[in-house]
Structure formats: C-alpha cells, structure tokens
XYZ file of C-alpha atoms in Angstrom:
733
model
C 0.000 0.000 0.000
C 1.413 3.411 -0.957
C 0.667 6.930 0.198
C 1.097 10.142 -1.803
C 3.864 9.815 -4.335
C 4.549 13.497 -4.603
C 3.231 16.994 -4.087
C 1.008 19.156 -6.205
C 2.327 22.477 -7.467
C 0.551 24.421 -4.710
C 1.786 21.998 -2.063
C 5.308 22.114 -3.414
C 5.491 25.889 -3.313
C 3.992 25.928 0.168
C 6.214 23.177 1.681
C 9.549 23.675 -0.091
C 12.174 25.638 1.859
C 13.634 28.587 -0.002
C 16.230 27.542 -2.531
C 18.981 29.481 -0.759
C 18.336 27.460 2.413
C 18.558 24.217 0.464
C 21.814 25.345 -1.080
C 23.202 26.222 2.369
C 22.068 22.825 3.629
C 23.646 20.865 0.801
C 26.766 23.010 1.014
C 27.126 22.266 4.723
C 26.649 25.858 5.854
C 23.211 25.570 7.502
C 23.186 26.084 11.269
C 19.918 24.176 11.780
C 19.469 21.313 9.275
C 16.734 19.839 11.488
C 14.524 22.796 10.546
C 14.489 21.489 6.986
C 15.189 17.771 7.318
C 13.150 15.209 9.212
C 9.378 15.101 9.678
C 7.409 18.376 9.824
C 3.604 18.606 10.179
C 1.991 20.594 7.349
C -0.903 21.815 9.480
C -3.558 19.846 7.596
C -3.132 16.462 9.278
C -0.247 15.413 7.090
C 3.552 15.487 7.384
C 6.345 16.385 5.013
C 9.454 14.207 5.320
C 12.715 15.499 3.915
C 16.065 13.737 3.932
C 19.549 14.517 2.724
C 20.978 11.526 0.875
C 23.728 12.594 -1.543
C 24.463 10.080 -4.303
C 21.188 8.195 -3.653
C 19.164 7.238 -6.738
C 15.868 6.902 -4.841
C 14.484 7.275 -1.318
C 11.247 5.868 0.125
C 9.704 6.740 3.493
C 8.403 3.679 5.362
C 5.731 4.363 7.985
C 4.411 1.065 9.328
C 3.179 -0.765 6.229
C 2.940 2.421 4.193
C 5.649 3.207 1.673
C 5.920 6.700 0.250
C 8.485 7.494 -2.457
C 10.242 10.802 -1.817
C 10.969 12.710 -5.039
C 14.240 14.548 -5.412
C 13.714 18.123 -4.270
C 17.223 19.479 -4.692
C 20.760 18.165 -5.063
C 20.772 15.246 -2.601
C 17.543 16.368 -0.872
C 14.456 14.149 -1.166
C 10.987 15.162 0.108
C 7.412 13.896 0.159
C 4.155 14.129 2.113
C 2.639 11.288 4.132
C -0.717 11.060 5.836
C -0.914 11.705 9.579
C 1.838 12.935 11.834
C 4.172 9.945 12.304
C 6.969 10.181 14.840
C 8.501 6.833 13.955
C 9.537 6.002 10.408
C 12.399 4.565 8.407
C 14.027 5.445 5.100
C 14.654 2.970 2.303
C 17.602 4.380 0.368
C 18.723 3.032 -2.984
C 22.219 3.464 -4.409
C 22.084 1.803 -7.818
C 21.367 -1.874 -7.116
C 22.014 -1.578 -3.381
C 19.138 -0.844 -1.002
C 19.498 0.083 2.673
C 16.780 0.615 5.302
C 17.985 3.239 7.762
C 16.731 5.507 10.493
C 16.637 9.267 9.990
C 19.155 11.293 12.072
C 16.915 14.352 11.762
C 13.913 13.023 13.668
C 15.657 13.046 17.050
C 15.705 15.658 19.809
C 19.049 17.113 20.997
C 21.025 14.927 23.376
C 22.129 17.924 25.467
C 19.609 19.520 27.814
C 19.197 23.118 28.888
C 21.137 22.551 32.119
C 24.051 21.098 30.164
C 24.120 24.102 27.843
C 23.851 26.511 30.778
C 26.778 24.888 32.604
C 28.878 24.814 29.440
C 28.169 28.508 28.913
C 29.322 29.203 32.465
C 32.400 27.033 32.008
C 31.387 24.865 34.972
C 30.285 21.562 33.452
C 32.555 19.292 35.470
C 31.216 16.191 33.666
C 31.805 17.660 30.228
C 32.926 14.343 28.745
C 29.487 12.885 29.447
C 27.748 15.268 27.022
C 30.356 16.202 24.408
C 32.174 13.761 22.169
C 30.697 10.544 20.754
C 28.291 8.446 22.856
C 26.532 5.253 21.820
C 22.876 5.444 22.831
C 19.842 3.162 22.467
C 16.256 4.424 22.337
C 13.053 2.411 22.443
C 10.641 3.259 19.619
C 7.360 1.769 18.366
C 9.354 0.225 15.527
C 11.871 -1.358 17.902
C 15.080 -0.245 19.663
C 17.255 2.212 17.768
C 20.976 2.291 18.539
C 23.284 4.972 17.270
C 25.872 7.511 18.313
C 25.313 11.078 19.395
C 28.042 13.512 18.401
C 28.556 16.905 20.018
C 31.394 19.364 19.527
C 32.169 22.954 20.518
C 32.872 25.177 17.499
C 31.244 28.580 18.151
C 32.622 30.423 15.104
C 31.890 27.686 12.588
C 29.457 28.385 9.741
C 28.688 24.684 9.509
C 29.823 21.341 10.930
C 29.422 17.880 9.429
C 30.393 14.363 10.536
C 32.407 12.120 8.245
C 33.530 8.596 8.926
C 33.457 4.924 8.054
C 29.656 5.051 7.984
C 29.499 7.401 4.962
C 32.732 6.589 3.133
C 34.222 9.768 4.663
C 32.027 12.033 2.564
C 30.379 13.986 5.401
C 27.802 15.488 3.046
C 24.894 13.490 4.497
C 25.387 14.456 8.127
C 25.341 18.209 8.790
C 25.016 19.007 12.511
C 22.767 21.544 14.205
C 23.967 24.483 16.266
C 22.500 24.650 19.772
C 22.162 28.399 19.980
C 24.732 30.622 21.645
C 26.437 27.695 23.384
C 28.601 27.089 20.332
C 27.775 23.365 20.528
C 26.953 21.433 17.346
C 25.069 18.169 17.792
C 23.682 15.210 15.843
C 22.456 11.691 16.665
C 23.343 9.234 13.889
C 21.446 5.929 14.083
C 23.349 2.809 13.120
C 26.777 4.110 14.133
C 28.414 2.135 16.938
C 31.641 1.337 18.710
C 34.708 1.022 16.540
C 33.568 3.496 13.886
C 36.204 6.035 12.883
C 35.117 9.636 12.416
C 36.155 13.283 12.157
C 34.376 16.611 12.030
C 34.320 18.673 8.873
C 34.205 22.302 9.989
C 33.407 25.254 7.759
C 35.193 28.170 9.344
C 34.196 31.803 9.381
C 36.802 32.209 6.645
C 34.790 29.818 4.410
C 37.571 27.211 4.576
C 36.713 23.573 5.318
C 38.882 21.835 7.927
C 38.766 18.184 8.907
C 39.335 17.829 12.637
C 39.660 15.012 15.127
C 37.206 15.157 18.023
C 38.712 17.069 20.999
C 36.627 14.840 23.282
C 37.345 11.530 21.526
C 37.618 8.628 23.963
C 39.679 6.534 21.541
C 41.752 7.143 18.439
C 43.367 5.317 15.585
C 46.939 4.216 16.131
C 49.339 6.980 15.053
C 50.319 8.108 12.492
C 46.606 7.706 11.577
C 44.600 10.526 13.154
C 40.874 9.666 13.129
C 38.798 9.570 16.293
C 36.948 6.370 17.205
C 33.603 5.721 18.848
C 34.281 3.833 22.070
C 32.132 2.789 25.026
C 33.989 1.518 28.111
C 32.882 -1.834 29.485
C 35.655 -2.603 31.959
C 34.662 -4.041 35.358
C 36.951 -2.704 38.068
C 38.353 -4.782 40.901
C 40.142 -2.088 42.902
C 37.381 -1.107 45.300
C 39.511 -1.852 48.363
C 42.320 0.340 47.002
C 40.013 3.300 46.355
C 38.432 2.972 49.787
C 41.820 2.980 51.473
C 43.086 5.827 49.288
C 40.197 8.053 50.341
C 41.362 7.734 53.955
C 45.053 8.327 53.226
C 46.984 11.589 53.394
C 49.799 11.263 50.861
C 51.855 13.903 52.646
C 52.189 11.740 55.761
C 52.371 8.388 53.957
C 55.148 6.578 52.092
C 55.521 7.702 48.475
C 58.342 6.324 46.379
C 57.703 6.929 42.676
C 58.970 4.981 39.649
C 58.723 7.144 36.508
C 57.994 5.187 33.320
C 57.830 5.877 29.603
C 55.470 3.163 28.406
C 56.921 2.835 24.921
C 60.523 2.212 25.927
C 60.398 0.458 29.309
C 60.278 -2.730 27.279
C 59.449 -1.979 23.670
C 56.533 -3.718 22.015
C 54.486 -4.368 25.148
C 50.764 -3.632 25.230
C 48.935 -2.212 28.234
C 47.933 -5.746 29.225
C 51.438 -7.139 28.820
C 52.763 -4.241 30.885
C 50.237 -5.152 33.548
C 52.082 -8.465 33.980
C 55.704 -7.433 33.534
C 55.624 -4.002 35.176
C 53.704 -5.324 38.173
C 56.315 -8.049 38.642
C 59.150 -5.508 38.440
C 57.466 -3.229 40.965
C 56.958 -6.205 43.257
C 60.735 -6.716 43.221
C 61.747 -3.057 43.509
C 59.076 -2.051 46.018
C 58.038 1.379 44.723
C 54.748 2.631 46.161
C 53.728 4.538 43.025
C 54.358 4.506 39.311
C 54.262 7.691 37.253
C 53.607 7.408 33.536
C 54.865 9.987 31.089
C 51.779 11.335 29.267
C 49.380 8.572 28.293
C 46.980 10.794 26.313
C 47.201 10.354 22.545
C 49.923 12.293 20.769
C 50.923 12.293 17.098
C 54.719 12.421 17.527
C 56.300 9.673 19.597
C 59.486 11.707 19.909
C 57.614 14.199 22.106
C 57.371 11.404 24.751
C 53.674 12.304 24.994
C 54.139 15.959 25.903
C 52.507 17.255 22.704
C 48.972 15.985 23.224
C 46.395 15.952 20.435
C 43.572 13.931 22.065
C 43.271 14.841 25.720
C 40.536 12.296 26.480
C 42.007 9.222 24.759
C 44.775 6.937 26.069
C 47.309 6.293 23.331
C 46.225 3.572 20.925
C 49.872 2.551 20.530
C 49.447 0.102 23.413
C 45.811 -0.978 23.134
C 42.265 0.184 23.794
C 41.185 2.450 26.667
C 39.854 -0.545 28.601
C 43.275 -2.159 28.303
C 44.736 0.877 30.041
C 42.045 0.535 32.714
C 43.201 -3.055 33.185
C 46.789 -1.887 33.713
C 45.711 0.638 36.357
C 43.492 -1.960 38.044
C 46.291 -4.520 38.227
C 48.651 -1.958 39.734
C 46.055 -1.001 42.342
C 45.441 -4.612 43.260
C 49.197 -4.961 43.732
C 49.126 -1.970 46.099
C 50.779 0.470 43.686
C 49.376 3.966 43.073
C 49.260 5.441 39.571
C 50.218 9.011 38.658
C 50.056 10.270 35.076
C 51.720 13.303 33.543
C 49.116 15.850 32.452
C 49.937 18.582 29.953
C 47.642 21.645 30.082
C 50.535 23.987 29.291
C 50.534 23.666 25.498
C 49.381 21.602 22.510
C 50.751 20.916 19.001
C 49.884 22.838 15.844
C 48.869 19.811 13.742
C 46.190 20.933 11.267
C 43.801 18.079 12.162
C 43.915 18.688 15.941
C 42.949 21.520 18.307
C 44.733 24.404 16.612
C 42.472 26.964 14.856
C 39.724 24.457 15.462
C 36.813 26.386 13.955
C 38.964 28.627 11.781
C 39.689 30.974 14.667
C 42.010 30.813 17.691
C 39.599 28.789 19.811
C 41.538 26.722 22.323
C 44.664 28.868 21.956
C 45.033 32.539 22.873
C 44.537 34.795 19.847
C 47.619 36.924 20.579
C 50.704 34.904 19.564
C 52.637 36.624 22.360
C 50.398 34.683 24.727
C 49.094 31.922 22.477
C 52.316 30.357 21.215
C 55.199 28.667 23.024
C 58.474 29.367 21.183
C 60.456 26.668 23.009
C 58.334 23.826 21.697
C 56.693 25.305 18.608
C 53.252 24.761 20.106
C 50.077 26.663 20.938
C 49.256 27.808 24.479
C 45.730 27.414 25.842
C 43.633 30.516 26.421
C 43.277 30.046 30.178
C 40.972 33.038 30.450
C 38.278 31.553 28.210
C 35.551 29.798 30.205
C 34.992 26.954 27.800
C 38.731 26.229 27.486
C 39.146 26.111 31.246
C 36.120 23.825 31.416
C 37.658 21.520 28.785
C 40.849 21.185 30.847
C 39.301 20.995 34.339
C 36.902 18.295 33.156
C 39.824 16.501 31.534
C 41.659 16.324 34.849
C 38.561 14.836 36.471
C 38.106 12.460 33.537
C 41.462 10.760 34.086
C 40.965 10.573 37.833
C 37.392 9.302 37.749
C 37.138 7.269 34.547
C 40.571 5.614 34.834
C 40.910 5.614 38.652
C 44.183 7.532 38.382
C 45.551 8.509 41.786
C 47.429 11.648 40.830
C 48.246 14.136 38.108
C 51.745 15.524 37.668
C 51.279 18.829 35.849
C 54.051 19.470 33.339
C 55.775 22.813 32.691
C 53.860 24.852 35.274
C 56.434 27.661 35.090
C 55.692 28.151 31.380
C 52.075 28.773 32.332
C 52.717 31.112 35.248
C 54.988 33.631 33.520
C 53.999 35.704 30.507
C 57.670 36.267 29.660
C 58.635 32.588 29.871
C 61.337 31.987 27.192
C 60.545 35.372 25.639
C 62.787 38.361 25.092
C 61.853 41.965 25.742
C 59.064 43.016 23.401
C 57.873 39.449 22.817
C 55.405 39.385 25.695
C 52.516 41.478 27.003
C 52.299 42.422 30.715
C 49.176 41.683 32.722
C 46.667 44.366 33.714
C 48.896 45.357 36.640
C 52.014 45.620 34.504
C 53.510 42.400 35.846
C 54.751 39.252 34.171
C 52.439 36.849 36.002
C 49.794 35.104 33.894
C 46.786 35.793 36.092
C 44.474 33.641 33.953
C 46.810 30.657 34.330
C 47.049 31.202 38.093
C 43.277 31.216 38.382
C 43.007 28.143 36.151
C 45.497 26.115 38.209
C 43.688 27.067 41.388
C 40.399 25.938 39.841
C 41.855 22.605 38.726
C 43.332 21.830 42.124
C 40.306 22.949 44.118
C 37.993 20.901 41.899
C 40.167 17.786 42.001
C 40.473 17.796 45.784
C 36.749 18.434 46.110
C 35.647 15.683 43.749
C 38.188 12.854 44.082
C 38.946 11.595 47.608
C 42.596 10.748 48.096
C 43.776 12.054 44.718
C 46.886 14.213 44.524
C 48.303 16.814 42.136
C 52.015 17.443 41.623
C 53.578 20.512 40.030
C 56.721 20.534 37.939
C 57.506 24.157 38.778
C 61.124 25.205 38.345
C 61.081 28.697 39.878
C 60.586 30.183 43.324
C 56.893 30.979 42.779
C 55.488 31.238 46.322
C 52.709 29.006 47.586
C 52.669 26.311 44.907
C 51.500 23.765 47.498
C 49.628 26.229 49.677
C 45.830 25.615 49.694
C 43.805 27.757 47.322
C 41.713 29.231 50.131
C 44.955 30.674 51.522
C 45.946 32.150 48.172
C 48.182 29.315 46.976
C 48.033 27.357 43.740
C 46.688 24.364 45.650
C 48.974 21.553 44.481
C 49.634 18.620 46.773
C 53.343 18.427 45.907
C 56.023 20.304 44.008
C 59.088 18.822 42.345
C 62.203 20.062 44.154
C 64.260 21.060 41.122
C 66.757 22.935 43.285
C 67.591 19.797 45.285
C 67.989 17.836 42.064
C 70.297 20.410 40.474
C 72.507 20.790 43.541
C 72.743 17.061 44.242
C 73.628 16.043 40.693
C 76.176 18.833 40.573
C 77.775 17.628 43.805
C 78.231 13.995 42.754
C 79.727 15.082 39.423
C 82.802 16.376 41.269
C 85.673 14.094 42.177
C 85.578 13.107 45.869
C 88.655 15.196 46.667
C 86.901 18.298 45.371
C 83.503 17.690 47.007
C 84.607 19.439 50.183
C 84.418 22.714 48.261
C 80.789 22.041 47.336
C 79.595 20.678 50.683
C 77.058 23.464 51.130
C 75.280 22.460 47.919
C 74.058 19.309 49.662
C 73.013 21.019 52.877
C 71.311 24.003 51.244
C 68.108 22.046 50.516
C 67.257 22.029 54.233
C 67.155 25.831 54.221
C 63.888 25.705 52.269
C 62.734 22.094 52.745
C 59.498 23.156 54.451
C 58.613 26.106 52.225
C 56.659 23.693 50.012
C 55.586 20.049 50.073
C 58.300 18.452 47.977
C 59.050 15.465 45.778
C 62.762 14.855 45.152
C 62.988 14.006 41.438
C 65.663 12.371 39.332
C 63.496 12.335 36.251
C 63.686 11.615 32.527
C 64.740 15.208 31.878
C 68.085 14.541 33.587
C 69.113 11.539 31.458
C 68.384 12.663 27.891
C 69.471 15.190 25.235
C 73.186 14.699 25.765
C 73.057 14.845 29.570
C 74.066 11.199 29.820
C 72.800 8.626 32.272
C 72.769 9.221 36.015
C 75.603 6.728 36.373
C 77.812 8.677 34.007
C 77.202 11.944 35.822
C 79.242 10.490 38.684
C 83.020 10.945 38.693
C 85.481 8.086 39.161
C 85.964 4.581 37.847
C 83.089 2.131 37.431
C 83.282 0.809 41.009
C 83.295 4.349 42.394
C 80.394 5.332 40.137
C 78.265 2.405 41.303
C 79.185 2.953 44.947
C 78.353 6.662 44.737
C 75.045 5.852 43.063
C 74.126 3.493 45.903
C 75.094 6.086 48.522
C 73.112 8.760 46.703
C 69.963 6.618 46.730
C 70.216 5.938 50.473
C 70.780 9.663 51.114
C 67.856 10.559 48.822
C 65.430 8.078 50.397
C 66.259 9.388 53.882
C 66.059 13.080 52.959
C 62.767 14.863 53.821
C 60.367 14.718 50.900
C 59.027 11.974 48.675
C 61.320 10.556 45.998
C 61.072 9.854 42.278
C 63.440 7.811 40.128
C 63.252 7.441 36.352
C 63.173 3.931 34.948
C 66.545 2.307 34.405
C 68.185 4.195 37.251
C 67.009 1.493 39.675
C 69.671 -0.813 38.227
C 72.246 1.763 37.102
C 71.390 2.143 33.416
C 74.639 3.024 31.682
C 73.431 4.555 28.431
C 71.494 7.764 28.021
C 67.767 7.133 27.716
C 66.167 7.104 24.284
C 62.485 6.640 23.560
C 63.418 4.590 20.488
C 64.728 1.541 22.352
C 64.204 -0.522 25.473
C 66.132 -0.138 28.680
C 69.374 -2.123 28.930
C 67.866 -4.984 30.898
C 70.863 -7.175 30.062
C 72.857 -5.148 32.594
C 71.153 -7.138 35.347
C 73.401 -10.047 34.359
C 76.247 -8.047 35.928
C 76.639 -8.304 39.742
C 77.241 -4.567 40.247
C 73.999 -3.633 38.476
C 72.135 -6.400 40.293
C 73.512 -4.900 43.502
C 71.997 -1.503 42.746
C 68.635 -3.099 41.933
C 68.713 -5.121 45.156
C 69.560 -2.015 47.168
C 66.636 -0.079 45.686
C 64.330 -2.947 46.629
C 65.668 -2.959 50.191
C 65.476 0.839 50.478
C 61.836 0.778 49.445
C 61.004 -2.141 51.748
C 62.559 -0.536 54.810
C 61.224 2.873 53.816
C 57.661 1.550 53.688
C 57.895 -0.045 57.127
C 59.660 2.864 58.867
C 57.419 5.782 59.818
C 60.403 8.011 60.612
C 61.227 8.223 56.900
C 57.864 9.638 55.780
C 55.353 10.487 58.506
C 56.872 13.935 59.160
C 58.333 14.642 55.735
C 56.924 18.159 55.738
C 57.233 18.984 59.420
C 60.508 20.356 60.839
C 59.963 18.078 63.838
C 60.751 15.118 61.595
C 64.364 16.106 60.852
C 67.517 17.094 62.698
C 71.138 17.422 61.648
C 73.696 15.417 63.548
C 76.566 17.012 61.671
C 76.044 19.197 58.611
C 79.599 20.539 58.682
C 81.959 17.581 58.212
C 83.429 19.239 55.134
C 86.803 17.511 55.188
C 85.220 14.082 55.577
C 82.527 14.589 52.912
C 80.046 13.154 55.419
C 76.444 14.212 55.982
C 74.636 12.824 59.034
C 71.099 13.514 60.163
C 68.153 12.058 62.045
C 64.593 11.326 60.945
C 61.790 11.070 63.522
C 58.435 9.337 63.075
C 55.113 10.198 64.656
C 55.172 6.689 66.164
C 58.452 7.361 67.992
C 60.698 5.630 65.471
C 64.117 7.157 64.775
C 66.523 6.614 61.889
C 70.038 8.033 61.582
C 71.441 8.445 58.067
C 75.191 8.761 57.590
C 76.302 9.363 53.985
C 80.011 9.396 53.144
C 80.863 10.778 49.716
C 84.610 10.442 50.240
C 86.492 7.643 48.485
C 88.013 6.425 51.772
C 86.378 4.802 54.818
C 86.197 6.522 58.182
C 87.233 4.276 61.055
C 86.152 4.967 64.622
C 83.892 7.751 63.387
C 82.257 9.291 66.447
C 78.624 10.207 65.964
C 76.112 11.739 68.336
C 72.729 10.036 68.723
C 69.584 11.017 70.631
C 69.352 7.799 72.661
C 71.625 5.208 74.163
C 70.934 1.617 73.269
C 70.866 -0.640 70.263
C 70.810 0.851 66.764
C 70.322 -1.688 63.974
C 72.264 -1.167 60.765
C 69.264 -1.710 58.474
C 71.010 -0.334 55.366
C 74.680 -0.366 54.434
C 75.130 0.490 50.772
C 78.667 -0.937 50.888
C 77.463 -4.415 51.871
C 78.683 -7.416 49.908
C 75.144 -8.188 48.680
C 75.151 -4.847 46.848
C 78.611 -5.504 45.337
C 80.238 -3.216 47.893
C 83.540 -3.617 49.724
C 81.960 -4.922 52.909
C 82.966 -2.142 55.321
C 80.335 -1.982 58.050
C 79.303 -2.553 61.633
C 78.209 -6.196 61.699
C 74.502 -5.407 61.694
C 74.342 -2.770 64.403
C 75.958 -0.700 67.132
C 75.327 0.116 70.780
C 75.217 3.811 71.639
C 76.384 4.870 75.092
C 75.449 7.831 77.232
C 78.336 10.025 76.150
C 77.289 13.363 74.622
C 78.438 14.346 71.146
C 77.211 16.729 68.463
C 74.851 18.253 71.005
C 73.094 14.915 71.549
C 73.057 12.902 74.813
C 74.493 9.658 73.409
C 77.149 8.643 70.923
C 78.712 5.736 69.088
C 81.870 4.908 67.147
C 81.239 3.667 63.606
C 82.969 2.232 60.604
C 81.676 4.438 57.777
C 82.262 2.813 54.360
C 83.872 4.612 51.407
C 81.341 6.167 49.050
C 78.714 4.537 51.209
C 75.707 5.338 53.352
C 74.331 3.792 56.526
C 70.844 3.747 58.000
C 70.785 3.088 61.751
C 67.316 2.436 63.158
C 66.817 2.728 66.916
C 65.841 -0.638 68.356
C 65.762 0.275 72.059
C-alpha cells in the first residue's frame, strides 16, 4: 500500500524551503538542518518528510506498512508528504542496485539539555565528557530499539559542521550538525553508528575554509600516524574497590611515596597495556616502589615528544591498546598496592592541522595573541586560560582521568611556562598583565580551579607541580591564596645534588654546602625529590655517568646517593633504568638495557633499591613527618673535610633513623657520631654491603650507643663508615 507519491504544485510551493536554504544545507553551511530535514507537520493532518541523501538514486519513506516514495527536491535532498503525523519512520535508500533501510538522524531531539548548555556557557560543566564527544545510545521506539551515536562538539565560530567517517565513506555530506544556539555546541544523533567506527568533524570556518578535525573529546583514536577519532564505550569491570576505599582515607603527605617514573613505549618496547600489567607489576613487586608515574598517556601524534605534545586529551594512546586495556593496567597496579600518577599537559598543545589548533577557523583553544598563544620553546600553541569553555575543557579533563581511569594523581608538566607571561621570551615578545607584571593571572586562576575541583571531587587524589622557579605558595591551599597543588618537584635539590656527585671526591669538600642548602627551604613547600627523565636525555648522559670516578666508584656513589635521597625529607622519584644503574642515556626509540642485570654490580643496585623501598615503607620516621621540621635534625652538617652528611629522621610513632652518607672515596674508622638515645641501633642499610657488590665495610649489623654526649646529643657511638657509602641506623631500644 502506498501513500502520496509526490506533491502538487501548490503543495510544493507551500512546503519547499527557499532555494537558498537548500543550497546552504547541501553546502554544509546551515546552522539548523533539522529545521528542513526530518518530519514536519503541514498543518492539515499530514507530514512532510525530507532527507539529505547525496548520491542516492531513490528514497522511500516507510511508515508502518505504508511506503511513500520521496521525489528529489534538490541536489541530494528528497521530500514527500505522508498522511498523519508519524513520529517513527524509516528510510529505504537506494544506491544503484544496493538498497538500505535506515533511520533518519533528523527526527531526534538534541542529546544535550538546557542545564548542560547553561553549565557549558558558564564554564562549569565538570562532567563535560558525558555530554560532548561521541556516545553510543539506544532508544526504544514503536518500531523497535534504535541504537546509534550522538556527536557533540564545541565550534562557536563555525558556519557549519558535518560528521564524516566509516559510515558514509568519509564524505560527510549526508550528516550536517545543528547548532544549539549561543552555546557554540553542534550536535547530531546518527542511528546505526556504533563502537569502533572512525570519524572526524568537517568544519566550515568563518573564513569559508573547510577543515577536517579530530574530536577534541574523543575517547579513543586510531593508532598513530593515523589521526581519526573512534567511537568507544567503556565496558571494563573494576576490581580495585579496596584500594580506592583505602586511598580516600590516606593523606599522601604523611604516607610513604616512592615513585617509579615510566615511559610506556621504551620500558620494554613492544608491550601492550595488558602485557605491561604483567611485567611491570612483577618488576614493581621486586623493587618495592609505592607509586608509578607514567609519562603522558593521552594520545599524541609524535612519539618523539614522549607524549608531551597531546592531540587527544581524552584518549589513552592507541599505541598500546584500547582504553579498557589501560584501565586493566591501572586496576592490576592497584590490586598490587601500587598507586598510579600520570603526567598531564595543560601547558601547550601541538599545531597539527587536524587537531585543536584553529579548530573552527579561529584561535579557539589557543590565545589569539601569539605573544600569549604560542610557546616558542616547543613550537606549540598555548591554551587561552581566560576563556571559560577552554578552562572547562581542561578541568573536566583532569577529572576524567581521575574518575574514569581511577588515576591517583596528576603531575602537571611545565607549570612555570604557564605562570609567567615572559617565559622563554625576550623583551618586546610578551605582554604584561593588567597590573604591569609578568604573572599570567588567567593561568594562576586556572590552576587554582583545577586543584580545588580535584580535591573536592576525588577523595585521596593528589596533584604534583613541575615548577622550576621560586613561585610562592605552589602547594599552599587555594583558600589561603596558593596554587593548591599537593606536591612540588624540588628542582633545586635535584640540580645541587647532581652537581655535587659530578665532582671528584677530593673536590667535594668545596661544594659541601650544595648538599646542605636544601634544608634551608625544605618546608617552604611540600616536595618530591625528582631524578626524572629530563636529567638523562638530550646529551646529559645517564645518572651513572654523571658520577666521577671509575666504574666501582660510580656504582658505589650511586648506591650512597639513593640511600641519602630516600632518607632526605620529601618523597622521591626515580626514572626507569636508574634502579639498576642504566649506563646509556635514555632514548624513547629503544628498550632499557635490561641485560645489565646479568652483571653483579647492576644487580647490587637493583637489590639495594628494593631494600630501600622495603625498609622505607615499614619505617614511619622516613615519611610520617616529611613536611614537618619536627621530623628532621642534623647530627653534623659541617663535616666538610670528611665529605660526610649525618642527620636524624623522627616518626610520629616514635621511630628514629640516623642516616650517615660518606661521599669520600676512603672509609672513616672509629667515626664518632652523636645520637639522641643510648641503646641498640640496627644497621638496616649499608650500601657498601657485599650483597650490593660493595667492599663490605660496616658494623656487623648494628651498634650500641652509650650515654656520652656528642654533636649536642646525649648519646654517641663509634662507627665504621664505608667509602662512598651510606648507613641507616634504626633505633631498636
């Protein structure tokens, strides 16, 4: 049975949109294609159905058992009138000999509500990823369930936006999106599109130039160098409930935190997220780190950027598997008792034509003034931190990684480049703020918003700043005027320490103060002591080769440095490979030199790191008062001629550890040392022990302090202090 096969002349003139609107529609420049396409009552008990099907030879509307051919109205536009006012219909589309029955994208209401649009306009939609991007949805209809994907993207200056992908042979002509008013959001629900489909947006800019762009909110991507976004719905079932419950009750500042920094692509090349879940977990079980920190996981086009030039902020890199595979890796680490920190890069983004840059033909995500919108050091764009929607994009992204992937912390890269308007710029290349200063007030406000929102929303999560200047209050709470980070990398400690060990032992006495200076400001911020990837790349050589002396002296100094570092106030971070004394400079193009573990001296370093972490975890004195002056006291900071540093760490549980680090190439016999209590002190760490490939100079497992004052303390002991070695003495009573 058929309905009307066409329209009379009067009907046609009454129901046809103006030709200029049809031309805008077909050309992709119509802001509201739903006003023309879809089903529209005519006012006389009937309905006109219009559809855009470029390249189709014929289209028929199917309403129940009624079939109504839709004549061609314009280039690619078919239209016809059916009886009644149907809300549920299908389209039978013919392309030569091929016939497809499909649903009509233009009969569906918007998938974003008024509250969503209001919050986006205010820049306060904290769950932004739940409404923008691509989402598979299923709706019940009289004709049966309809499954498809809703697409939504922010492009306020665009004249038109279309979707292209696998589902339309990458034409895009059939799927123009509608603009949702002043929000700048373009939206369309496309029935029949599901998980695994690749897609991009075709955006007609205000300059009348078409640009094909990946989705800024894509949850998955093709594997680089391919650049399409992919529809993806997570289905992973988490098993880390006990970890999250415990994390919510834990204060990281007064808990053990020993971080292993990892570049996923070169730890062991060729491993997927799921393979890493097996091999990395086993390695962490042996080395004992409490946390792992991944260099940026978000998708990036250039592997040589190590992930720091992000193109898809909401998608884990497809190089190692699907997003749920990354969830599996995080879950396995949590079940092993290891926290997960990821590097997060809101400071800048690459200029690739298919990514965020000039997204709708205008500076959208980046600041319009190149003096504020471009980063000369890296050849990248800088986010416009003063624009509400951009801040919303980034704040929601921080929450996305923490909530959707159960990440425990975000280490924010290049904070200094965000804070200073004149960062890496000469006079005349930057614009002062409204007060004439060089501080980027928008960036300050943005960082405060990120931190305040994270600590409000995600119990137990932590943020860490890589901030290389003396900006005050980086880890001060936002309500007290600080930036609100949980921790700050102590770049000064790193610089001074690596400089000190680079000198020959005989010359270290002239640089003694470089090692003690860190305690002058140790409590000005909440610190992490980092020896990161930045220190072992670009011609800087490996950590091992920064140390002076022959190979034995280098390995011995490395072991002593680690014991000194683990005992120093602050949390500690070590880049992968340094836990076994990697000899070569790191390169992202190859795996670590795991074969070095066949050598006893490298095995000794690895065993020491495992023992340091084990004893560190079980000894409250080494972490419970990291950021309280009551947790530290010098025994002797002034043994310049001996190259010895000795200090005490105190725990809130009454535990005490003495650390004695000798950076001279000779042992010190009968070395008198003051201690706070008489009694037994166990030698829980001796970096010169035989098991670490040391020379075996030590104190046979412990010493007994007597009530004889020294160094201003009531008790003292005589020690054998090994050459280029460090001791930990733990009070046993």
